[in-house]
PDB file of C-alpha atoms and ligand atoms in Angstrom:
ATOM      1  CA  MET A   2       0.146   0.092  -0.190  1.00  0.00           C
ATOM      2  CA  ILE A   3       1.226   3.671  -0.854  1.00  0.00           C
ATOM      3  CA  VAL A   4       0.964   5.868   2.027  1.00  0.00           C
ATOM      4  CA  ILE A   5       0.808   9.448   1.625  1.00  0.00           C
ATOM      5  CA  ASP A   6       1.912  11.978   4.662  1.00  0.00           C
ATOM      6  CA  THR A   7       0.539  15.189   5.858  1.00  0.00           C
ATOM      7  CA  PRO A   8       0.150  17.700   2.682  1.00  0.00           C
ATOM      8  CA  GLN A   9       2.487  19.684   4.653  1.00  0.00           C
ATOM      9  CA  ALA A  10       4.911  17.429   4.861  1.00  0.00           C
ATOM     10  CA  THR A  11       8.053  17.627   2.186  1.00  0.00           C
ATOM     11  CA  ARG A  12       8.294  16.044  -1.459  1.00  0.00           C
ATOM     12  CA  SER A  13      11.613  14.281  -0.434  1.00  0.00           C
ATOM     13  CA  GLN A  14       9.584  13.746   3.207  1.00  0.00           C
ATOM     14  CA  ARG A  15       6.797  12.023   1.593  1.00  0.00           C
ATOM     15  CA  LEU A  16       8.573  10.296  -0.844  1.00  0.00           C
ATOM     16  CA  LYS A  17      10.453   8.414   2.170  1.00  0.00           C
ATOM     17  CA  ALA A  18       7.175   8.012   4.304  1.00  0.00           C
ATOM     18  CA  ALA A  19       5.343   6.889   1.183  1.00  0.00           C
ATOM     19  CA  THR A  20       8.381   3.623  -0.106  1.00  0.00           C
ATOM     20  CA  ARG A  21       9.834   3.230   3.808  1.00  0.00           C
ATOM     21  CA  GLU A  22       7.751  -0.403   3.223  1.00  0.00           C
ATOM     22  CA  SER A  23       9.866  -1.271   0.410  1.00  0.00           C
ATOM     23  CA  HIS A  24      13.063   0.331   1.238  1.00  0.00           C
ATOM     24  CA  GLY A  25      12.907  -1.679   4.887  1.00  0.00           C
ATOM     25  CA  ALA A  26      13.270  -4.665   2.552  1.00  0.00           C
ATOM     26  CA  LEU A  27      16.042  -3.875   0.543  1.00  0.00           C
ATOM     27  CA  ASP A  28      17.883  -2.813   3.268  1.00  0.00           C
ATOM     28  CA  LYS A  29      16.961  -6.163   4.742  1.00  0.00           C
ATOM     29  CA  ARG A  30      17.070  -8.609   2.121  1.00  0.00           C
ATOM     30  CA  ILE A  31      20.737  -7.013   0.971  1.00  0.00           C
ATOM     31  CA  MET A  32      21.297  -7.079   4.493  1.00  0.00           C
ATOM     32  CA  ALA A  33      20.925 -10.664   5.068  1.00  0.00           C
ATOM     33  CA  GLY A  34      23.054 -11.251   1.852  1.00  0.00           C
ATOM     34  CA  ASP A  35      25.760 -11.153   4.317  1.00  0.00           C
ATOM     35  CA  ILE A  36      27.621  -9.196   1.452  1.00  0.00           C
ATOM     36  CA  PHE A  37      30.329  -8.509   4.192  1.00  0.00           C
ATOM     37  CA  ALA A  38      31.489 -11.870   5.186  1.00  0.00           C
ATOM     38  CA  SER A  39      34.215 -11.569   1.755  1.00  0.00           C
ATOM     39  CA  ARG A  40      34.520 -10.161  -0.774  1.00  0.00           C
ATOM     40  CA  GLY A  41      33.002 -12.664  -3.495  1.00  0.00           C
ATOM     41  CA  GLN A  42      29.634 -11.351  -1.151  1.00  0.00           C
ATOM     42  CA  PHE A  43      30.808  -7.737  -1.547  1.00  0.00           C
ATOM     43  CA  ALA A  44      31.124  -8.186  -5.499  1.00  0.00           C
ATOM     44  CA  ARG A  45      27.222  -9.675  -5.234  1.00  0.00           C
ATOM     45  CA  PHE A  46      26.073  -6.142  -3.673  1.00  0.00           C
ATOM     46  CA  LEU A  47      28.407  -5.128  -6.329  1.00  0.00           C
ATOM     47  CA  ARG A  48      26.558  -6.063  -9.474  1.00  0.00           C
ATOM     48  CA  VAL A  49      23.581  -5.332  -7.716  1.00  0.00           C
ATOM     49  CA  GLN A  50      24.772  -1.763  -7.876  1.00  0.00           C
ATOM     50  CA  TYR A  51      26.179  -1.982 -11.615  1.00  0.00           C
ATOM     51  CA  ARG A  52      22.578  -3.804 -12.682  1.00  0.00           C
ATOM     52  CA  PHE A  53      20.459  -0.541 -10.781  1.00  0.00           C
ATOM     53  CA  HIS A  54      23.190   2.473 -12.287  1.00  0.00           C
ATOM     54  CA  ARG A  55      22.250   0.785 -15.585  1.00  0.00           C
ATOM     55  CA  ASP A  56      18.762   1.085 -15.723  1.00  0.00           C
ATOM     56  CA  ILE A  57      18.601   4.948 -15.120  1.00  0.00           C
ATOM     57  CA  ASP A  58      22.152   6.413 -16.542  1.00  0.00           C
ATOM     58  CA  ALA A  59      20.176   7.509 -19.687  1.00  0.00           C
ATOM     59  CA  LEU A  60      18.542  10.111 -16.914  1.00  0.00           C
ATOM     60  CA  TYR A  61      22.130  11.680 -16.615  1.00  0.00           C
ATOM     61  CA  ALA A  62      21.402  12.837 -19.339  1.00  0.00           C
ATOM     62  CA  ASN A  63      18.677  14.481 -19.375  1.00  0.00           C
ATOM     63  CA  ALA A  64      18.641  17.939 -20.141  1.00  0.00           C
ATOM     64  CA  ALA A  65      14.583  18.514 -18.267  1.00  0.00           C
ATOM     65  CA  LEU A  66      16.198  16.801 -15.542  1.00  0.00           C
ATOM     66  CA  ASP A  67      19.384  18.752 -15.649  1.00  0.00           C
ATOM     67  CA  ALA A  68      17.613  22.000 -15.424  1.00  0.00           C
ATOM     68  CA  LEU A  69      15.885  21.469 -12.498  1.00  0.00           C
ATOM     69  CA  LEU A  70      18.304  19.232 -10.370  1.00  0.00           C
ATOM     70  CA  PRO A  71      22.522  20.140  -8.828  1.00  0.00           C
ATOM     71  CA  ASP A  72      25.418  18.907 -10.648  1.00  0.00           C
ATOM     72  CA  LEU A  73      23.190  15.484 -12.205  1.00  0.00           C
ATOM     73  CA  GLU A  74      26.476  14.223 -14.578  1.00  0.00           C
ATOM     74  CA  ALA A  75      28.386  14.747 -11.830  1.00  0.00           C
ATOM     75  CA  ARG A  76      25.980  12.501  -9.554  1.00  0.00           C
ATOM     76  CA  ARG A  77      25.995   9.150 -11.781  1.00  0.00           C
ATOM     77  CA  ARG A  78      28.220   6.784 -10.285  1.00  0.00           C
ATOM     78  CA  LEU A  79      27.247   3.708 -12.537  1.00  0.00           C
ATOM     79  CA  PRO A  80      31.205   4.413 -14.013  1.00  0.00           C
ATOM     80  CA  LEU A  81      33.104   4.267 -10.235  1.00  0.00           C
ATOM     81  CA  ILE A  82      31.001   1.071 -10.095  1.00  0.00           C
ATOM     82  CA  ALA A  83      32.379  -0.811 -12.510  1.00  0.00           C
ATOM     83  CA  ARG A  84      35.903   0.574 -10.925  1.00  0.00           C
ATOM     84  CA  ASP A  85      34.611  -1.365  -7.839  1.00  0.00           C
ATOM     85  CA  LEU A  86      33.625  -4.539  -9.439  1.00  0.00           C
ATOM     86  CA  ALA A  87      37.379  -4.207 -11.571  1.00  0.00           C
ATOM     87  CA  ASP A  88      39.576  -3.574  -8.469  1.00  0.00           C
ATOM     88  CA  LEU A  89      37.836  -7.270  -7.338  1.00  0.00           C
ATOM     89  CA  GLU A  90      38.660  -8.579 -10.514  1.00  0.00           C
ATOM     90  CA  GLN A  91      35.387  -8.942 -11.300  1.00  0.00           C
ATOM     91  CA  ILE A  92      33.301  -8.806 -15.097  1.00  0.00           C
ATOM     92  CA  LEU A  93      30.747  -6.888 -15.483  1.00  0.00           C
ATOM     93  CA  PRO A  94      27.364  -7.934 -15.323  1.00  0.00           C
ATOM     94  CA  ALA A  95      25.989  -8.828 -18.964  1.00  0.00           C
ATOM     95  CA  PRO A  96      23.874  -6.832 -20.742  1.00  0.00           C
ATOM     96  CA  VAL A  97      19.700  -7.337 -20.073  1.00  0.00           C
ATOM     97  CA  PRO A  98      16.815  -6.121 -21.515  1.00  0.00           C
ATOM     98  CA  LEU A  99      16.858  -2.319 -19.003  1.00  0.00           C
ATOM     99  CA  ARG A 100      13.372  -2.271 -16.626  1.00  0.00           C
ATOM    100  CA  LEU A 101      13.287   0.938 -16.900  1.00  0.00           C
ATOM    101  CA  ASP A 102      10.948   2.882 -19.354  1.00  0.00           C
ATOM    102  CA  PRO A 103      13.454   5.019 -21.999  1.00  0.00           C
ATOM    103  CA  ASP A 104      10.246   7.378 -22.621  1.00  0.00           C
ATOM    104  CA  LEU A 105      10.182   7.846 -18.594  1.00  0.00           C
ATOM    105  CA  ALA A 106       8.018  10.390 -18.019  1.00  0.00           C
ATOM    106  CA  LEU A 107       9.801  13.588 -16.132  1.00  0.00           C
ATOM    107  CA  PRO A 108       7.911  12.859 -12.646  1.00  0.00           C
ATOM    108  CA  ALA A 109       8.871   8.867 -12.943  1.00  0.00           C
ATOM    109  CA  ALA A 110      12.329  10.017 -13.394  1.00  0.00           C
ATOM    110  CA  LEU A 111      12.471  11.827 -10.009  1.00  0.00           C
ATOM    111  CA  GLY A 112      10.257   9.008  -8.509  1.00  0.00           C
ATOM    112  CA  TRP A 113      13.995   6.811  -9.902  1.00  0.00           C
ATOM    113  CA  LEU A 114      16.692   9.559  -8.880  1.00  0.00           C
ATOM    114  CA  TYR A 115      14.865  10.150  -5.447  1.00  0.00           C
ATOM    115  CA  VAL A 116      16.045   6.525  -4.292  1.00  0.00           C
ATOM    116  CA  ALA A 117      19.560   6.581  -6.448  1.00  0.00           C
ATOM    117  CA  GLU A 118      20.353   9.799  -4.333  1.00  0.00           C
ATOM    118  CA  GLY A 119      19.307   8.596  -1.209  1.00  0.00           C
ATOM    119  CA  SER A 120      20.889   5.082  -1.471  1.00  0.00           C
ATOM    120  CA  ASN A 121      24.381   7.317  -0.682  1.00  0.00           C
ATOM    121  CA  LEU A 122      23.320   8.226   2.821  1.00  0.00           C
ATOM    122  CA  GLY A 123      22.730   4.356   3.484  1.00  0.00           C
ATOM    123  CA  GLY A 124      25.976   3.838   1.417  1.00  0.00           C
ATOM    124  CA  THR A 125      27.583   5.080   3.943  1.00  0.00           C
ATOM    125  CA  ILE A 126      27.276   3.191   6.820  1.00  0.00           C
ATOM    126  CA  LEU A 127      27.705   0.129   4.071  1.00  0.00           C
ATOM    127  CA  TYR A 128      30.981   2.088   3.110  1.00  0.00           C
ATOM    128  CA  LYS A 129      32.220   2.148   6.771  1.00  0.00           C
ATOM    129  CA  MET A 130      31.625  -1.772   7.104  1.00  0.00           C
ATOM    130  CA  ALA A 131      33.110  -2.259   3.877  1.00  0.00           C
ATOM    131  CA  ALA A 132      37.217  -1.056   5.739  1.00  0.00           C
ATOM    132  CA  ARG A 133      36.496  -4.533   6.964  1.00  0.00           C
ATOM    133  CA  LEU A 134      37.210  -6.310   3.900  1.00  0.00           C
ATOM    134  CA  GLY A 135      39.707  -4.137   2.650  1.00  0.00           C
ATOM    135  CA  LEU A 136      37.960  -2.015   0.416  1.00  0.00           C
ATOM    136  CA  ASP A 137      37.632   2.274   0.340  1.00  0.00           C
ATOM    137  CA  ALA A 138      37.388   4.885  -2.018  1.00  0.00           C
ATOM    138  CA  GLY A 139      40.351   4.125  -3.609  1.00  0.00           C
ATOM    139  CA  PHE A 140      39.670   0.955  -3.899  1.00  0.00           C
ATOM    140  CA  GLY A 141      36.534  -1.027  -3.951  1.00  0.00           C
ATOM    141  CA  ALA A 142      34.099   0.569  -2.226  1.00  0.00           C
ATOM    142  CA  ARG A 143      34.881   4.150  -4.833  1.00  0.00           C
ATOM    143  CA  HIS A 144      30.588   4.580  -5.449  1.00  0.00           C
ATOM    144  CA  LEU A 145      29.582   4.285  -1.062  1.00  0.00           C
ATOM    145  CA  ALA A 146      32.092   7.126  -0.499  1.00  0.00           C
ATOM    146  CA  ALA A 147      30.548   9.820   0.846  1.00  0.00           C
ATOM    147  CA  HIS A 148      30.706  13.417  -1.515  1.00  0.00           C
ATOM    148  CA  PRO A 149      33.455  15.551  -0.244  1.00  0.00           C
ATOM    149  CA  GLY A 150      31.410  18.662   0.729  1.00  0.00           C
ATOM    150  CA  GLY A 151      29.568  16.127   2.739  1.00  0.00           C
ATOM    151  CA  ALA A 152      26.731  13.417   2.202  1.00  0.00           C
ATOM    152  CA  ALA A 153      24.142  14.870   4.064  1.00  0.00           C
ATOM    153  CA  ARG A 154      25.036  18.531   1.981  1.00  0.00           C
ATOM    154  CA  HIS A 155      24.480  16.524  -1.603  1.00  0.00           C
ATOM    155  CA  TRP A 156      22.020  14.894   0.292  1.00  0.00           C
ATOM    156  CA  ARG A 157      20.218  18.078   0.954  1.00  0.00           C
ATOM    157  CA  GLU A 158      20.981  20.178  -2.496  1.00  0.00           C
ATOM    158  CA  PHE A 159      19.808  17.197  -4.053  1.00  0.00           C
ATOM    159  CA  THR A 160      15.903  17.387  -1.841  1.00  0.00           C
ATOM    160  CA  ALA A 161      15.816  20.917  -1.954  1.00  0.00           C
ATOM    161  CA  ALA A 162      15.757  20.964  -5.450  1.00  0.00           C
ATOM    162  CA  LEU A 163      13.354  18.154  -6.141  1.00  0.00           C
ATOM    163  CA  ASP A 164      11.305  20.204  -3.648  1.00  0.00           C
ATOM    164  CA  GLY A 165      11.082  22.715  -5.822  1.00  0.00           C
ATOM    165  CA  VAL A 166       9.913  21.254  -9.069  1.00  0.00           C
ATOM    166  CA  VAL A 167       5.834  22.263  -9.625  1.00  0.00           C
ATOM    167  CA  LEU A 168       3.974  19.152 -10.070  1.00  0.00           C
ATOM    168  CA  ASP A 169       0.213  18.549 -10.526  1.00  0.00           C
ATOM    169  CA  ASP A 170      -1.708  16.067  -7.737  1.00  0.00           C
ATOM    170  CA  ALA A 171      -1.098  13.036 -10.893  1.00  0.00           C
ATOM    171  CA  GLN A 172       2.758  13.943 -11.288  1.00  0.00           C
ATOM    172  CA  GLU A 173       3.263  14.363  -8.102  1.00  0.00           C
ATOM    173  CA  GLN A 174       2.019  10.609  -7.647  1.00  0.00           C
ATOM    174  CA  GLN A 175       3.522   9.334 -10.153  1.00  0.00           C
ATOM    175  CA  VAL A 176       6.495  10.636  -8.633  1.00  0.00           C
ATOM    176  CA  ILE A 177       5.783   7.999  -5.711  1.00  0.00           C
ATOM    177  CA  GLU A 178       4.658   5.521  -6.629  1.00  0.00           C
ATOM    178  CA  ALA A 179       8.481   5.213  -9.643  1.00  0.00           C
ATOM    179  CA  ALA A 180      10.397   5.469  -6.702  1.00  0.00           C
ATOM    180  CA  ASP A 181       8.317   2.594  -5.202  1.00  0.00           C
ATOM    181  CA  THR A 182       9.034   0.910  -8.107  1.00  0.00           C
ATOM    182  CA  ALA A 183      12.193   1.570  -8.079  1.00  0.00           C
ATOM    183  CA  PHE A 184      12.879   0.013  -4.365  1.00  0.00           C
ATOM    184  CA  ARG A 185      10.652  -2.860  -5.632  1.00  0.00           C
ATOM    185  CA  SER A 186      13.010  -3.003  -9.359  1.00  0.00           C
ATOM    186  CA  VAL A 187      16.749  -2.977  -6.692  1.00  0.00           C
ATOM    187  CA  HIS A 188      14.997  -5.432  -4.682  1.00  0.00           C
ATOM    188  CA  GLY A 189      14.648  -7.544  -7.727  1.00  0.00           C
ATOM    189  CA  HIS A 190      18.366  -7.615  -9.348  1.00  0.00           C
ATOM    190  CA  VAL A 191      19.107  -8.851  -5.677  1.00  0.00           C
ATOM    191  CA  GLU A 192      16.605 -11.690  -5.631  1.00  0.00           C
ATOM    192  CA  LEU A 193      18.321 -12.390  -8.885  1.00  0.00           C
ATOM    193  CA  GLU A 194      22.133 -11.688  -7.639  1.00  0.00           C
ATOM    194  CA  PHE A 195      21.536 -13.533  -4.355  1.00  0.00           C
ATOM    195  CA  ASP A 196      20.116 -16.403  -5.609  1.00  0.00           C
ATOM    196  CA  GLN A 197      22.940 -18.434  -7.219  1.00  0.00           C
ATOM    197  CA  ARG A 198      24.887 -20.057  -4.943  1.00  0.00           C
TER     198      ARG A 198
HETATM  199  C1  LIG B 212      20.590  -0.523  -3.315  1.00  0.00           C
HETATM  200  C2  LIG B 212      19.800  -0.859  -1.867  1.00  0.00           C
HETATM  201  C3  LIG B 212      19.049   0.902  -0.946  1.00  0.00           C
HETATM  202  C4  LIG B 212      18.766   2.028  -1.850  1.00  0.00           C
HETATM  203  C5  LIG B 212      18.970   2.230  -2.770  1.00  0.00           C
HETATM  204  C6  LIG B 212      18.462   3.015  -0.300  1.00  0.00           C
HETATM  205  C7  LIG B 212      17.978   3.573  -0.640  1.00  0.00           C
HETATM  206  C8  LIG B 212      17.387   5.130   0.217  1.00  0.00           C
HETATM  207  C9  LIG B 212      16.983   6.597   0.065  1.00  0.00           C
HETATM  208  C10 LIG B 212      15.979   6.552  -1.561  1.00  0.00           C
HETATM  209  C11 LIG B 212      17.143   6.842   0.852  1.00  0.00           C
HETATM  210  C12 LIG B 212      16.663   7.872   0.997  1.00  0.00           C
HETATM  211  C13 LIG B 212      15.130   8.441   2.966  1.00  0.00           C
HETATM  212  C14 LIG B 212      14.634   9.650   2.119  1.00  0.00           C
HETATM  213  O1  LIG B 212      15.748  10.590   3.682  1.00  0.00           O
HETATM  214  O2  LIG B 212      14.628   9.955   2.286  1.00  0.00           O
HETATM  215  C15 LIG B 212      17.808   5.662   2.109  1.00  0.00           C
HETATM  216  C16 LIG B 212      18.589   6.532   3.037  1.00  0.00           C
HETATM  217  C17 LIG B 212      18.868   5.093   4.194  1.00  0.00           C
HETATM  218  N1  LIG B 212      19.110   3.832   3.753  1.00  0.00           N
HETATM  219 FE1  LIG B 212      18.906   2.874   2.529  1.00  0.00          FE
HETATM  220  N2  LIG B 212      18.886   2.431   0.615  1.00  0.00           N
HETATM  221  C18 LIG B 212      19.667   0.934   0.105  1.00  0.00           C
HETATM  222  C19 LIG B 212      20.347  -0.644   1.137  1.00  0.00           C
HETATM  223  C20 LIG B 212      20.520   0.123   2.323  1.00  0.00           C
HETATM  224  C21 LIG B 212      20.829  -0.554   3.316  1.00  0.00           C
HETATM  225  C22 LIG B 212      22.083  -2.430   2.995  1.00  0.00           C
HETATM  226  C23 LIG B 212      21.168  -0.603   4.281  1.00  0.00           C
HETATM  227  C24 LIG B 212      21.519  -0.473   5.863  1.00  0.00           C
HETATM  228  C25 LIG B 212      22.382  -1.613   5.851  1.00  0.00           C
HETATM  229  C26 LIG B 212      20.019   1.223   4.348  1.00  0.00           C
HETATM  230  C27 LIG B 212      19.666   2.258   4.916  1.00  0.00           C
HETATM  231  C28 LIG B 212      19.662   3.292   5.158  1.00  0.00           C
HETATM  232  C29 LIG B 212      19.390   4.634   6.523  1.00  0.00           C
HETATM  233  C30 LIG B 212      20.391   4.220   7.743  1.00  0.00           C
HETATM  234  C31 LIG B 212      19.100   5.762   5.506  1.00  0.00           C
HETATM  235  C32 LIG B 212      19.484   7.176   5.937  1.00  0.00           C
HETATM  236  C33 LIG B 212      17.386   7.005   6.828  1.00  0.00           C
HETATM  237  C34 LIG B 212      17.478   8.335   7.485  1.00  0.00           C
HETATM  238  O3  LIG B 212      18.452   9.503   6.826  1.00  0.00           O
HETATM  239  O4  LIG B 212      16.746   8.531   7.704  1.00  0.00           O
HETATM  240  N3  LIG B 212      20.105   1.059   3.200  1.00  0.00           N
HETATM  241  N4  LIG B 212      18.667   4.459   1.274  1.00  0.00           N
END
């Protein structure tokens, strides 16, 4: 069920509330995958991230989104994830049809980007845990390293812009549904990756 918080809440606050369930399920599923047990396990998580970021990669070159969001191009993390995989001597996951409609409407694109950007917050926790595998910003966990200006600040700049985009009620609902779909899609990548033995 999709829950919308009070009308006074900002868009990003409403997104957080509406995706609490799908985010919580994803967190649990990833941690149950024991991704810090070994570099091999961590590589599974990297492949999930790679698949997710490959799905959304075209959004970072979208001019309409770039006009609305700060440093969009610099927020792109697919190349960093590819380098993390290369550090661990992993091959890149085989190309598959993208999960995202190439003609995605702008509100839906905002929902997917909310999920990708927000994951940097949880990423700071994962980054600290990755240290136990000897991974860091220079090797294997590049894509989880906090922005030099601070992860929280980088996130606030993004949400401020996201919250400022003027949308009608139907578009508002599209953002929320897309964010929920994005979480479920990542969950699908996890199921695929962690079911293989
Ligand atoms: C690829 C997988 C993941 C995605 C796509 C994702 C997505 C997100 C998003 C969108 C947010 C922003 C929430 C908001 O403040 O609006 C967030 C925050 C957060 N995530 Fe995740 N997440 C992922 C994995 C994880 C994992 C595995 C953990 C835990 C071990 C985690 C823990 C957190 C925490 C603690 C926050 C900060 C919550 C807060 O500031 O209140 N995330 N994540």
